[in-house]
Structure formats: C-alpha cells, structure tokens
mmCIF file of C-alpha atoms and ligand atoms in Angstrom:
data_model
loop_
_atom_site.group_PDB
_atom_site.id
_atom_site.type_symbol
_atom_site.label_atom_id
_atom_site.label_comp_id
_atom_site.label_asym_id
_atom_site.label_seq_id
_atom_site.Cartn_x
_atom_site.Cartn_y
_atom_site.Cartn_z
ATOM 1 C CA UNK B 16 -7.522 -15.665 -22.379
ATOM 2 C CA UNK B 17 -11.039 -13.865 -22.631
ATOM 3 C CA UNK B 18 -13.507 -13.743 -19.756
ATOM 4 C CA UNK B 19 -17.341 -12.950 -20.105
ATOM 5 C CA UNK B 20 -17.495 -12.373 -16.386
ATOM 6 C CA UNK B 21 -15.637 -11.005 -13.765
ATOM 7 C CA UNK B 22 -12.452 -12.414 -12.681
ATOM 8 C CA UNK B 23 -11.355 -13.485 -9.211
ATOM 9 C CA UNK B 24 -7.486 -10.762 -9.421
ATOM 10 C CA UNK B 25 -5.075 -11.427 -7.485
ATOM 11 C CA UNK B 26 -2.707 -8.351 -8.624
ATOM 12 C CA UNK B 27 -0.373 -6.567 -6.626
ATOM 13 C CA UNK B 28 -1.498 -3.367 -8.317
ATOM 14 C CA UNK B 29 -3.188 -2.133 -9.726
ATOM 15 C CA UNK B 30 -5.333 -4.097 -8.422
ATOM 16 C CA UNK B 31 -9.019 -5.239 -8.012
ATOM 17 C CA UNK B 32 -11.281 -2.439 -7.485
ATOM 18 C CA UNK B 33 -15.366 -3.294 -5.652
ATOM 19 C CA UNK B 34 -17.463 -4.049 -8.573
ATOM 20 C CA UNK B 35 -20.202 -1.289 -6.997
ATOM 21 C CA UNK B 36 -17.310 1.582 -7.431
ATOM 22 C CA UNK B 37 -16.907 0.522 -10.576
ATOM 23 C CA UNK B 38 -20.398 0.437 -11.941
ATOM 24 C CA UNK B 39 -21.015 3.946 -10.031
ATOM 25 C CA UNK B 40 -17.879 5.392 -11.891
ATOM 26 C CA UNK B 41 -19.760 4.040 -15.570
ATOM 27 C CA UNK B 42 -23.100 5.537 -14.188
ATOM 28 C CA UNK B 43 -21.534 8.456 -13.808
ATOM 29 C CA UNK B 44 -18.985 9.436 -16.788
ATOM 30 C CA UNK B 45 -21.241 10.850 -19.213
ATOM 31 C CA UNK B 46 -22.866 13.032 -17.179
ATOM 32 C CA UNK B 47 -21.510 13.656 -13.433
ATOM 33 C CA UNK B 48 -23.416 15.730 -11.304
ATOM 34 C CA UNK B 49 -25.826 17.087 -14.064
ATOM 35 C CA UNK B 50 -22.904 18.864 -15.575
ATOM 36 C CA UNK B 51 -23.379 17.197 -18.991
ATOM 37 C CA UNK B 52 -19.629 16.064 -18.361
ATOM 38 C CA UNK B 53 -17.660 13.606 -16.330
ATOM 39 C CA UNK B 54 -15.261 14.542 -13.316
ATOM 40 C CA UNK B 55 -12.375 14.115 -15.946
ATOM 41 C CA UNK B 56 -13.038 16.760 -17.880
ATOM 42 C CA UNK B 57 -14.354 19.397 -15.736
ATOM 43 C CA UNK B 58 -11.571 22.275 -14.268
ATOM 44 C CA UNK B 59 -10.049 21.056 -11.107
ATOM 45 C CA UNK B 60 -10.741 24.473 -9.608
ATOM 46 C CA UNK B 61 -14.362 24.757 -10.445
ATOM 47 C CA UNK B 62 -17.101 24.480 -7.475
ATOM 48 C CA UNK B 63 -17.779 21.007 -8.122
ATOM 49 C CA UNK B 64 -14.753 19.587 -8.123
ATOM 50 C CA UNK B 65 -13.465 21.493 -5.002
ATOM 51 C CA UNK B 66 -16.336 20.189 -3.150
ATOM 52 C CA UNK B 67 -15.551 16.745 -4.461
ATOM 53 C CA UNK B 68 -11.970 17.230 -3.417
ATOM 54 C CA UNK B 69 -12.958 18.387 0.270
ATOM 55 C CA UNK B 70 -15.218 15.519 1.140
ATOM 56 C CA UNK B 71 -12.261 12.820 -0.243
ATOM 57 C CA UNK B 72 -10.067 14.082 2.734
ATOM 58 C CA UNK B 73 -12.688 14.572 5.306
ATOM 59 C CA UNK B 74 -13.786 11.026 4.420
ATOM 60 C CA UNK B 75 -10.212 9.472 4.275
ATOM 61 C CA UNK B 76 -9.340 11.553 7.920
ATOM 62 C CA UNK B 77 -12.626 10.300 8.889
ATOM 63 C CA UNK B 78 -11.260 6.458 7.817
ATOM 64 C CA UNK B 79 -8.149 6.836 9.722
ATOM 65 C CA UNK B 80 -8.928 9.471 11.972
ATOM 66 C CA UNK B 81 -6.636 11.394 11.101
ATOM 67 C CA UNK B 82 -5.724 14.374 13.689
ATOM 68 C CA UNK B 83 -6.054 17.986 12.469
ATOM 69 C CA UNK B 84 -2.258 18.313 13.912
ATOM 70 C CA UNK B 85 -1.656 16.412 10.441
ATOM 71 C CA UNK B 86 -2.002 17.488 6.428
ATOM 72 C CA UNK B 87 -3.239 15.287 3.662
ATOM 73 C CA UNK B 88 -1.862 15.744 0.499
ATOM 74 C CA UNK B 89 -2.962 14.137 -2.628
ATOM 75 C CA UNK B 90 0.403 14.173 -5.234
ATOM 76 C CA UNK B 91 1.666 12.069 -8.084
ATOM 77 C CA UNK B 92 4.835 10.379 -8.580
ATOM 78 C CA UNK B 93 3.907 7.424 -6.772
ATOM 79 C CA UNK B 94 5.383 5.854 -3.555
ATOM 80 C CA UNK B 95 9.050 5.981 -5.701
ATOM 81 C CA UNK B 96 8.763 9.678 -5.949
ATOM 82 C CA UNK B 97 8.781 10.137 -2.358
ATOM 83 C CA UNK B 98 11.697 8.314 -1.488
ATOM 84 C CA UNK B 99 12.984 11.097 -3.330
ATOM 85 C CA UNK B 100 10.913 14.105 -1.598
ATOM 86 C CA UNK B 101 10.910 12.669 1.591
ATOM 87 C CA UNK B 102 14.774 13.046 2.021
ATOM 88 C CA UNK B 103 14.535 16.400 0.317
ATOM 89 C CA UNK B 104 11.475 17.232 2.592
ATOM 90 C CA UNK B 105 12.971 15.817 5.985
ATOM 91 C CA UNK B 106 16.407 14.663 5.961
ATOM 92 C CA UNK B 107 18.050 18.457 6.472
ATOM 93 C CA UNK B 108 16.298 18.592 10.557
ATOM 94 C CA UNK B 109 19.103 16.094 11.094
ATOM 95 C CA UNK B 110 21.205 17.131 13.961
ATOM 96 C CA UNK B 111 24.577 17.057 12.620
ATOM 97 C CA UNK B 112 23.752 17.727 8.886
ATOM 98 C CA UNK B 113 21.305 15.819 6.555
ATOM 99 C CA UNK B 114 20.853 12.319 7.989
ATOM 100 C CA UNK B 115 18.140 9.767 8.310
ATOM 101 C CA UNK B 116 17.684 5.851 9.539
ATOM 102 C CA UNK B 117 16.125 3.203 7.361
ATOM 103 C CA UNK B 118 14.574 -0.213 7.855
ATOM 104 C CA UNK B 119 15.268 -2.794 5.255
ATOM 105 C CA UNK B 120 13.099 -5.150 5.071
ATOM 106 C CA UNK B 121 12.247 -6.453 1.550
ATOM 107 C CA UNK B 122 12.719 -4.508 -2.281
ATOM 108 C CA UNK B 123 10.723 -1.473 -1.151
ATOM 109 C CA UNK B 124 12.470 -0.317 1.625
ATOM 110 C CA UNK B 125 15.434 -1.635 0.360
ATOM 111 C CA UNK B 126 14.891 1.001 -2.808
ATOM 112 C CA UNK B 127 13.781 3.839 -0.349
ATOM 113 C CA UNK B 128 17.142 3.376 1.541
ATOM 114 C CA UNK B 129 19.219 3.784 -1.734
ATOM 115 C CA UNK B 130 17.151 6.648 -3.313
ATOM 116 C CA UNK B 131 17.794 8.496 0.069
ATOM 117 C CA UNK B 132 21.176 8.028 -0.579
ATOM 118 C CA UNK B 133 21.387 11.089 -3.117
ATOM 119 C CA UNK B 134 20.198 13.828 -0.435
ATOM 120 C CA UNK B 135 22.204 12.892 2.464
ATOM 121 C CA UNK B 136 23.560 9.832 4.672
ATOM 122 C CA UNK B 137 21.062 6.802 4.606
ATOM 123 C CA UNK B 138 22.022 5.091 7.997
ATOM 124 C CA UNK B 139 21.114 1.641 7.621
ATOM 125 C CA UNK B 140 19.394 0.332 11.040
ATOM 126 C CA UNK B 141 18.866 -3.384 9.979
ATOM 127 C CA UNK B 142 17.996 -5.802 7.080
ATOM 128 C CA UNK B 143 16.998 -8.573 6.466
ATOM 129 C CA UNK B 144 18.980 -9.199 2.862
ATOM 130 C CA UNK B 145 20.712 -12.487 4.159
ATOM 131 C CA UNK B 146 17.397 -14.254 5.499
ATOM 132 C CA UNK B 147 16.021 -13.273 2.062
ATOM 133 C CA UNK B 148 13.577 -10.876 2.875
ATOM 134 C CA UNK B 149 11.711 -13.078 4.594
ATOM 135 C CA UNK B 150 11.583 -11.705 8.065
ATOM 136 C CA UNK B 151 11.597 -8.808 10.133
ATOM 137 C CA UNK B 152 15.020 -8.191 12.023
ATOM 138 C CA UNK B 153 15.104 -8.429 15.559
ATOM 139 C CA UNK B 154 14.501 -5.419 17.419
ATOM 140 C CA UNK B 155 17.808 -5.664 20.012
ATOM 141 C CA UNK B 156 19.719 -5.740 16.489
ATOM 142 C CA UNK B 157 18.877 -2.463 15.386
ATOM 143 C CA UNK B 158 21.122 0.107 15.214
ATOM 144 C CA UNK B 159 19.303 3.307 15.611
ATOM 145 C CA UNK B 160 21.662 6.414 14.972
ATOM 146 C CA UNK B 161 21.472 9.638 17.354
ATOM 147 C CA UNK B 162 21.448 12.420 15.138
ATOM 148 C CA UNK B 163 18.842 11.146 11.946
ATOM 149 C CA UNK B 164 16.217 13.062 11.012
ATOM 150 C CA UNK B 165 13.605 10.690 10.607
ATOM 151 C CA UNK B 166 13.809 6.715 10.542
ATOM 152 C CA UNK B 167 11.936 4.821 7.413
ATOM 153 C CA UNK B 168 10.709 1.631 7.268
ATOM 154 C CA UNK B 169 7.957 0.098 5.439
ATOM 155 C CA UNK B 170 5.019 -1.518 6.811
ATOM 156 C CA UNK B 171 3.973 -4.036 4.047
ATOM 157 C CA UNK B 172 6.738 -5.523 2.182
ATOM 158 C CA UNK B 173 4.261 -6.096 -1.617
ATOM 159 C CA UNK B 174 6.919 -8.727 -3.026
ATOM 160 C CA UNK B 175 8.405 -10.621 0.014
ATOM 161 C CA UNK B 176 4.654 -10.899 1.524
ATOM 162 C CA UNK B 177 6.326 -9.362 5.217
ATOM 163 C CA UNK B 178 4.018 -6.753 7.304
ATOM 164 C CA UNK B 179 5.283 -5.224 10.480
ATOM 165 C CA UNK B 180 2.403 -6.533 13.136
ATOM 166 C CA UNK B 181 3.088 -2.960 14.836
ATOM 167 C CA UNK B 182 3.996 0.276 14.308
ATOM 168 C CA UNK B 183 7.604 -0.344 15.736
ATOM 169 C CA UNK B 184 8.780 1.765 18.581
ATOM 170 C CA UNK B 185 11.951 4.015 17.594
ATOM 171 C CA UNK B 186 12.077 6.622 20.421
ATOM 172 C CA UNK B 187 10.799 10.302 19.681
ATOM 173 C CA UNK B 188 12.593 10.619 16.422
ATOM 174 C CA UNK B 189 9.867 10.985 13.930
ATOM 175 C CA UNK B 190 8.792 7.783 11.738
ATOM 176 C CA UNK B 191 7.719 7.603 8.169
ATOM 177 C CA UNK B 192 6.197 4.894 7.383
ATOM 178 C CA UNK B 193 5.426 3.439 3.469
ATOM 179 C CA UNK B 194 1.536 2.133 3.291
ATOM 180 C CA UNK B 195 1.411 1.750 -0.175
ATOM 181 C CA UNK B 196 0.341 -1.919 0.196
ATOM 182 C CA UNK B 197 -1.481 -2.059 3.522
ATOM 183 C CA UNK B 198 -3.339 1.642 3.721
ATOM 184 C CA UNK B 199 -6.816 1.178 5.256
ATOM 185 C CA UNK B 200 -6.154 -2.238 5.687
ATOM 186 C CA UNK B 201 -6.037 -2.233 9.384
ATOM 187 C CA UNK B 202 -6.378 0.358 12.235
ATOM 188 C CA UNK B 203 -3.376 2.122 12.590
ATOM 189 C CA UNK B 204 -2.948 5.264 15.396
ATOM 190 C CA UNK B 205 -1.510 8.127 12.918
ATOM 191 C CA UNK B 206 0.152 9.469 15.792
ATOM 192 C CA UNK B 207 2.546 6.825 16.212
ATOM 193 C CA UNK B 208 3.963 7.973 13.178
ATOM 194 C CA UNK B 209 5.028 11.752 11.486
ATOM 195 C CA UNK B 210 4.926 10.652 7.832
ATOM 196 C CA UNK B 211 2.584 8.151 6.524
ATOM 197 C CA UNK B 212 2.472 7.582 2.339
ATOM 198 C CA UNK B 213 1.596 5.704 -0.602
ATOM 199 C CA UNK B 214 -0.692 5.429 -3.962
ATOM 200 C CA UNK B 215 -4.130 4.544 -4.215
ATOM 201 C CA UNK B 216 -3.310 1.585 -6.638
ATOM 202 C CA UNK B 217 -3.833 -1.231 -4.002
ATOM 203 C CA UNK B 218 -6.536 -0.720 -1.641
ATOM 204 C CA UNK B 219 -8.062 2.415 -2.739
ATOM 205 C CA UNK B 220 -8.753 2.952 -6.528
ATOM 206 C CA UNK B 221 -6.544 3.146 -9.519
ATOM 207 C CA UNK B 222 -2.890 4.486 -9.529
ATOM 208 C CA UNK B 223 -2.786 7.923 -10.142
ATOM 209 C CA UNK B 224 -2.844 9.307 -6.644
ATOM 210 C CA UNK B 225 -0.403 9.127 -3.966
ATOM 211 C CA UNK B 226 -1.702 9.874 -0.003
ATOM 212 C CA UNK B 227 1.361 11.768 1.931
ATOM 213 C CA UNK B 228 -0.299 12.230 5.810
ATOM 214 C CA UNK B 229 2.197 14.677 7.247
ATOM 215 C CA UNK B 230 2.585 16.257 10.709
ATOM 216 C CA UNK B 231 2.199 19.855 10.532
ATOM 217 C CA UNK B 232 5.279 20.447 12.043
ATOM 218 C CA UNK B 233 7.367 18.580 10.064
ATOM 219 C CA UNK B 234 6.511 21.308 7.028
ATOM 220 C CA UNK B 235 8.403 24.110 6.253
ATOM 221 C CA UNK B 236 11.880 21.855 6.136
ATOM 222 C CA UNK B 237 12.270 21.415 2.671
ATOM 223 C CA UNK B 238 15.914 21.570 0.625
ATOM 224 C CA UNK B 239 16.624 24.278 -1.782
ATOM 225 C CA UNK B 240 16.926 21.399 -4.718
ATOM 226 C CA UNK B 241 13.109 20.154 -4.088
ATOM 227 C CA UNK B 242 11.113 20.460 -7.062
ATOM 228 C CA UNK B 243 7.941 22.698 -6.300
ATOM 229 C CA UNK B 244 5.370 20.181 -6.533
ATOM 230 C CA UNK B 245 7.162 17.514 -4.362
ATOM 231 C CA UNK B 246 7.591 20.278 -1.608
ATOM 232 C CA UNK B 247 4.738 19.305 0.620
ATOM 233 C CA UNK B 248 4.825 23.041 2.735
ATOM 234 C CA UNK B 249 4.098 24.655 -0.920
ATOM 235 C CA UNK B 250 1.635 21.889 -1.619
ATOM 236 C CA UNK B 251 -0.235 21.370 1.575
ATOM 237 C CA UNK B 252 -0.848 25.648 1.268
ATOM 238 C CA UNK B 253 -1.969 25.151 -2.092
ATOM 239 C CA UNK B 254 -4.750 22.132 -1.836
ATOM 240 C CA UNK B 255 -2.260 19.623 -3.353
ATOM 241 C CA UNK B 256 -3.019 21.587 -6.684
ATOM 242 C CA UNK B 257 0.312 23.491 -7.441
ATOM 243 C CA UNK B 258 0.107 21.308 -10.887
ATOM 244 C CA UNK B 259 -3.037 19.873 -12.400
ATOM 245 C CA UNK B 260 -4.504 17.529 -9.795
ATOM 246 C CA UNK B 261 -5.399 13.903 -11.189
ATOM 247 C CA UNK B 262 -8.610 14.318 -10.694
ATOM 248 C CA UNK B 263 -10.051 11.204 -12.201
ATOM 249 C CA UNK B 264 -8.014 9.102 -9.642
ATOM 250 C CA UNK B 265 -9.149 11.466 -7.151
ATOM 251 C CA UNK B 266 -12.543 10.630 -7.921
ATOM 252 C CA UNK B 267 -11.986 7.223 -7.814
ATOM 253 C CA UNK B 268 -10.680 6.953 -4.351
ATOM 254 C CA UNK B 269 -13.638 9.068 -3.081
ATOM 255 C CA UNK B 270 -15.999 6.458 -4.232
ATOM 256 C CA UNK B 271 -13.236 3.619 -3.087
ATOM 257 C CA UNK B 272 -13.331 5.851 0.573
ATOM 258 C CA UNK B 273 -17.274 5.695 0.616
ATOM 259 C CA UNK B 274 -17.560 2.118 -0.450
ATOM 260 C CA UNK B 275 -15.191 1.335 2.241
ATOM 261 C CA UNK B 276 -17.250 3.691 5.292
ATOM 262 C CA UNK B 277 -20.151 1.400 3.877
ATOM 263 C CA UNK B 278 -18.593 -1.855 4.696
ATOM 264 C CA UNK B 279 -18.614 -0.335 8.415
ATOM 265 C CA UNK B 280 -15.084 1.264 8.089
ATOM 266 C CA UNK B 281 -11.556 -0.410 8.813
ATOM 267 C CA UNK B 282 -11.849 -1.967 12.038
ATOM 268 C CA UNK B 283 -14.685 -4.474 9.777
ATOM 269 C CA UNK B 284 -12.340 -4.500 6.740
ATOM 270 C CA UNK B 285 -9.547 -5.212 8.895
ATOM 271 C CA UNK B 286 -11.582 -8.197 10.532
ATOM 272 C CA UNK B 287 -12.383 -9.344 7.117
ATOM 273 C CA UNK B 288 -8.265 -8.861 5.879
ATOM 274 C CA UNK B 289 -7.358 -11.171 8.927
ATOM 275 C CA UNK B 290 -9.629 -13.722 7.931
ATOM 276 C CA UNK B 291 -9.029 -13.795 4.471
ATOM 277 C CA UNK B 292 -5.267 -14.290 5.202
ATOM 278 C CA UNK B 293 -5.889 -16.893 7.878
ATOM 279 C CA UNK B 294 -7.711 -18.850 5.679
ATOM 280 C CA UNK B 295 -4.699 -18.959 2.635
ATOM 281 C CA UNK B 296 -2.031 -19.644 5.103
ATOM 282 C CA UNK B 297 -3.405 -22.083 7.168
ATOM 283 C CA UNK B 298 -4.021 -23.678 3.894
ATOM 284 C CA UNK B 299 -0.711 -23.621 2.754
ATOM 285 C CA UNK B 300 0.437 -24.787 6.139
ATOM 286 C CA UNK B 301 -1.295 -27.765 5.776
ATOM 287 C CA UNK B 302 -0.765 -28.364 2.525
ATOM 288 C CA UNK B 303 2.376 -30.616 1.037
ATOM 289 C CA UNK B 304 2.843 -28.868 -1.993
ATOM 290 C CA UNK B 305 2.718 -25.341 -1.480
ATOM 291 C CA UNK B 306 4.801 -23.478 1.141
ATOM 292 C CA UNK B 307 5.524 -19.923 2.823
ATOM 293 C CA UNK B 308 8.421 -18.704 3.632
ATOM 294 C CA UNK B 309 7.856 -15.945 5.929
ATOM 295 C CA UNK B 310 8.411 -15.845 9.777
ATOM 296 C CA UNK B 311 4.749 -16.456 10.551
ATOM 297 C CA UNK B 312 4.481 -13.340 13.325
ATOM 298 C CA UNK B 313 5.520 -11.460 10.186
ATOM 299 C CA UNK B 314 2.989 -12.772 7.321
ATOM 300 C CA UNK B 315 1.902 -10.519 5.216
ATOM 301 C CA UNK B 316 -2.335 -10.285 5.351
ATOM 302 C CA UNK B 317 -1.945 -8.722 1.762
ATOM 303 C CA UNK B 318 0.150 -10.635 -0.223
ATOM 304 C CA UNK B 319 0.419 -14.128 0.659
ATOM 305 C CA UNK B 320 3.395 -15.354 -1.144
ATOM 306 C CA UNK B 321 3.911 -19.454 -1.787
ATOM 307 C CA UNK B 322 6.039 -21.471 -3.774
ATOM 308 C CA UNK B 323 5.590 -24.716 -5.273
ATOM 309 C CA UNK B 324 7.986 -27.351 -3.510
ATOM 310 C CA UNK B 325 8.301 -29.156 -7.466
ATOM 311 C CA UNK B 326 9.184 -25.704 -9.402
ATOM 312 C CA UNK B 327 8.521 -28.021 -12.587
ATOM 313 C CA UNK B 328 4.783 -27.609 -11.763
ATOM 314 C CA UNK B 329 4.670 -23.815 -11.585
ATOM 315 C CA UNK B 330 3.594 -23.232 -15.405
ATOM 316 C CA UNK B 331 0.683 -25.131 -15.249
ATOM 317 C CA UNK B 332 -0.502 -23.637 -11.914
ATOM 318 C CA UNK B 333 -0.209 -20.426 -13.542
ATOM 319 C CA UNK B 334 -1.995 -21.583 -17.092
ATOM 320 C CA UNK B 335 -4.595 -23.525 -15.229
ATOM 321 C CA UNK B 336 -5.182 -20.825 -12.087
ATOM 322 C CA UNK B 337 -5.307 -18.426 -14.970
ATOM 323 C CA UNK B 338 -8.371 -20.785 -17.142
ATOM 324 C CA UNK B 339 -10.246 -20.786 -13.925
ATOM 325 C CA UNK B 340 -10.602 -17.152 -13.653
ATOM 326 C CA UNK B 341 -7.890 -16.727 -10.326
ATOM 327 C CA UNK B 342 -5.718 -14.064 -12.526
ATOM 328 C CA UNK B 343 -1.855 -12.843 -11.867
ATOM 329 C CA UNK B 344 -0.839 -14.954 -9.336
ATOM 330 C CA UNK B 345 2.695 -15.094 -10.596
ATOM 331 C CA UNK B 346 5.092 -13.925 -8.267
ATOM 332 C CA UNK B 347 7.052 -10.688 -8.415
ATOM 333 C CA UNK B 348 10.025 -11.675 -10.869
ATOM 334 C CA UNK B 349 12.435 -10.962 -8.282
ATOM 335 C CA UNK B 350 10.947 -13.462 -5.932
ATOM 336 C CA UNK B 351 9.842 -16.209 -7.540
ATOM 337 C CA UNK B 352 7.175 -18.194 -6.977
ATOM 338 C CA UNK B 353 3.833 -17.349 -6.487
ATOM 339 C CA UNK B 354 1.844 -14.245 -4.554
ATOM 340 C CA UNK B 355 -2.086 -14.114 -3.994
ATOM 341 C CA UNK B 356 -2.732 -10.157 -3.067
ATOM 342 C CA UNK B 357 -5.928 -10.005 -0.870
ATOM 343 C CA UNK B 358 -6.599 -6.471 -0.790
ATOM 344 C CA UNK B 359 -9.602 -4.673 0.828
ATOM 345 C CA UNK B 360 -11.523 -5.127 -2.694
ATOM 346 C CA UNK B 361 -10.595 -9.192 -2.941
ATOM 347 C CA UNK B 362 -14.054 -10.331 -1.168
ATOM 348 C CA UNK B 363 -13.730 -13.846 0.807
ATOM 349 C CA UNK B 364 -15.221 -15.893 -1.920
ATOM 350 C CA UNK B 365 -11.969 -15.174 -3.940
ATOM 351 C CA UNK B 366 -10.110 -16.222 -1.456
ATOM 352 C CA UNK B 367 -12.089 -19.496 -1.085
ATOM 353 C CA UNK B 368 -12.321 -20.221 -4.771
ATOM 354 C CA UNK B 369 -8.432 -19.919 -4.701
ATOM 355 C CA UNK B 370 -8.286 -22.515 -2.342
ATOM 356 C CA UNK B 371 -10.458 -24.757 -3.814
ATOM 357 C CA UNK B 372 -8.333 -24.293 -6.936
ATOM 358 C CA UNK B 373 -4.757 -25.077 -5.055
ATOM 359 C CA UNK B 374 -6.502 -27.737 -3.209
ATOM 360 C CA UNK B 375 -7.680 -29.686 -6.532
ATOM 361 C CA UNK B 376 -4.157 -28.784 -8.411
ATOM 362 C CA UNK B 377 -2.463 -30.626 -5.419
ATOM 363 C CA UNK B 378 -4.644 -33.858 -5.698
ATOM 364 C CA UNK B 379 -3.896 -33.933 -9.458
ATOM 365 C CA UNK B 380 -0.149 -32.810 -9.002
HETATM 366 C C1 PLP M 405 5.474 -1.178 -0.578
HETATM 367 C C2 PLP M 405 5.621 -0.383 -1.847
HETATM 368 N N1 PLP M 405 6.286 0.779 -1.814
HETATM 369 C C3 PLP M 405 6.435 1.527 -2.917
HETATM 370 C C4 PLP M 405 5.919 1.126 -4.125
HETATM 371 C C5 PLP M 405 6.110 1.992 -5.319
HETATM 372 O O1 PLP M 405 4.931 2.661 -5.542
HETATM 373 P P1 PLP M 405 4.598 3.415 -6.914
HETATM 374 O O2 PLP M 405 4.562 2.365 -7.964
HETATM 375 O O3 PLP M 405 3.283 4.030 -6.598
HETATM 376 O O4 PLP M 405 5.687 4.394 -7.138
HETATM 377 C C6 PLP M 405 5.210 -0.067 -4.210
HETATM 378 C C7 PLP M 405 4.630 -0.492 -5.500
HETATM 379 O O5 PLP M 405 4.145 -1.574 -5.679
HETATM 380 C C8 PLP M 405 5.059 -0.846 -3.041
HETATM 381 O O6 PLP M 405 4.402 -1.999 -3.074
#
C-alpha cells in the first residue's frame, strides 16, 4: 500500500511523530543554525550543539518538573538495556547482598524481572501471568521483601494495554519505574519515584534516545562489571557523552519537548490522552463485535488493545483498516488481536476516524 497523504498510525513505536516537528526537522537539515550543516553532522561537543543539548533537559525538567535533587541522562540501549544497568547500577545497596523487588505485570516487566536475574536475586512481588496480563494484582497480595534494593514495576504495559492509575505506594524503598510507553503522557510527581526511564520512540521523537531521571543519591552505586557508558555516576559527570551522543535523536526530542510546551504542557496533553482513550473504549464497550480485556480501573490510555469476538474477521479488519489510511493496528504477536496506540502525537481526529472505521466494519461484519 502507497499513500499520497499522511496516514492516521497507530504504532506502538516508533511511532507517529506531530507533523509541525517533522516539517521543522526538513526545514532545518540542510542548513541548521546557519552552519551550512545539519545537527547530524556537526561535533557533539561544539558550541552549538552543547547549547542545543542544555535547553533539551531544561525543557524536559521544565515538562516534568523535574527537581534539581535528580539527573537526566540521555543514553542508548533502549529501555532493554537498562534492565541490565539498572541492576548493575542499584541492586548492590541491597541490605543483605544484591537484591531487588519486581512487579510483573505484562511482557515488559515480565522481561525486566528476568534480565535482573543475572546481577543478583529478582524477588518477584506479584504477577499477573495467570489472569493473562490483563490486570494489575491486588495490592494486599504483594509480597514486598525487606532487604531489596529497589522495587521495579512498569507503569504502561505497551502489549497488554495495562497502566498503573498511580504511582503505587511501596514504603521508602526506592522505586524505578519504566515510562517508555506513557512518558509525558500524564502528570506524574518525580518524587514519588528514584528511577524513572525509557526511549523517546513513543511519545517523544524517534528511537535513538533513552531518558534515565535518577536521584542524585542513588549514583555512585554501580557494580565493578558495569560497562562505562551504562554507569550513570560516570555518565551523569560527563553530560551523557562518555560515547558519541545520538545527537540526531537528541534533536528530535527537543523539537518533540517544544512542540509539546506549545500544546500548553502535560496537564493539556494529559486532558487530551484521557479523552482520546475514553472515546475508543467506550466505543468498544458498546460495541458487539469488538472487546477489551483489561480490568477497566487499569486501561491503558496508550494502547487500547481489542479483539474481534469472530477471529475469522481479523484479516480483513487489518487489510481494510490498513486501505483507509488507520495503519499497524495489528496486535503485538504475543497478544493477539488488535492494539490502537494513542500517543501524545495521535491528534483526536485519528482517534475519531478509527471509530468511524470499526463502527462501519461492524455494520458490514
Ligand atoms: C514498556 C516498555 N518497556 C521497554 C521497552 C523496550 O524498549 P526499547 O525497545 O527502547 O529497548 C518497550 C518497547 O516497546 C516498552 O514498551
């Protein structure tokens, strides 16, 4: 399939990016800044790109307000490579050797929990495996350990469609908390937590980047076996630039950062997110062909997963959603079924036209 337009892209990431970031970024490649270059291929250390570099955070602590007490670091490796740095950069502060708690509550965390595994003991608290992923376990069920060094959960399960409504509430041992699919989606307190990470790919800009928002004084706790650039004390005193910096996606989520402080900043996006999402599922709820699965105090407001209740149909959803311009709405293959992902970027006309879409499909079903 070929388009002449833009398409309505439902990815779960990469993902849709504002069409105004993107025509700013084209503006700009040949010549950014009057350097007779783009950002790509200028050094990463030069005076323009530092000051490029400093206005991304201040605009991204400004987004989230983010407390001095914490350091931003912009790495690579993704929201995988830190289940692998995080246990390297936290798990030896627990009390009776290296030891931390984790959440499981869909494929993410579930894959956090067993990369863990490598640097330590990987307690698990409670999962939700046996209800299929599709709820949140309750809270007198957990089973918090005394001596971990951190407890991990993550706040937007991407395949299942599951989003914690809160930051949950896990006593003074410090939380870290995977935003890869909800960051700047909704107003969060940092404080609540002492890690918060995850890559750009979803609400922010192109993959490429990955945010790690750390409390100061969990630096400085790193094992002997963590590679230099994942050690965030070395990085955070180094500007995140111990390696070569991607600095195109770095770009990128500066302009996603300022296109989002022009929409009026999260609290509006986050407005915008609920309604979006309240739209699509009180759609499905009505509907007698499509269904959710998810505990509804637990629906995700970024990826809205649905299945067809006649499986048979689900090829022609997907060939005829696709003809229509309403792109990658195929589930993740380890769910099934179908997933609309709403990010920031996805504007409420998408989310309309989608409806109108399912809405017609049913009446001809
Ligand atoms: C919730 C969540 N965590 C982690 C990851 C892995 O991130 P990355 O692909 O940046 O390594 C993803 C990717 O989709 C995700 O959705």
């Amino acid at each position: 399939m070929t388009f002449d337009r833009r398409i309505f892209n439902f990815a779960a990431g990469p993902a849709t990016v504002p069409e105004e970031v993107l025509k700013q970024a084209a503006d700009e490649l040949l010549n950014w800044q009057g350097l007779g270059a783009s950002v790509m291929e200028v050094s990463h250390r030069g005076k323009e790109f530092m000051a490029l570099y400093e206005e991304v955070l201040q605009d991204l602590r400004t987004l989230m307000h983010i407390p001095d007490s914490y350091a931003i670091l912009l790495l690579q490796g993704g929201g995988l490579g830190q289940n692998a740095a995080i246990p390297m950069n936290l798990m030896s502060l627990g009390k009776n050797g290296p030891k931390a708690d984790f959440l499981v509550t869909g494929i993410w965390s579930e894959k956090s929990f067993k990369e863990a595994e490598k640097y330590g003991v990987a307690h698990l608290v409670a999962s939700s495996a046996e209800e299929k992923f599709n709820t949140i376990p309750p809270r007198s069920t957990w089973q918090l350990s005394d001596d971990a060094a951190y407890v991990h959960y993550c706040a937007n399960e991407t395949i299942g469609g599951v989003e914690f409504p809160n930051v949950p509430n896990v006593g003074s041992v410090p939380l870290v908390a995977d935003i890869s699919s909800n960051i700047l989606s909704r107003e969060i307190d940092v404080t609540k937590c002492g890690v918060w990470y995850g890559g750009a790919q979803k609400n922010i800009g192109p993959s490429g980047v990955t945010i790690v928002i750390v409390r100061k004084d969990l630096l400085g706790y790193s094992m002997k076996i963590t590679p230099s650039i994942w050690d965030w004390e070395k990085q955070s005193t180094n500007q995140s630039m111990l390696n070569t910096p991607p600095t195109f996606a770095i770009y990128m989520a500066g302009l996603g950062f300022k296109w989002l402080i022009k929409q009026g900043g999260v609290k509006v996006i986050e407005k915008r997110n609920q309604e979006k999402a309240d739209l699509l599922y009180q759609f499905l709820d009505q509907s007698s062909l499509y269904e959710n699965r998810v505990t509804k105090a637990y629906r995700s407001r970024m990826n809205v997963t649905f299945f067809l209740k006649d499986e048979s149909l689900n090829a022609g959803f997907l060939a005829q959603s696709n003809a229509a311009g309403l792109v990658a709405l195929r589930g993740h293959k380890a769910a099934g079924g179908m997933r609309a992902s709403i990010y920031n970027a996805m504007p409420l006309e998408g989310v309309r036209a989608l409806i109108e879409f399912m809405r017609d499909f049913e009446r001809r079903a």
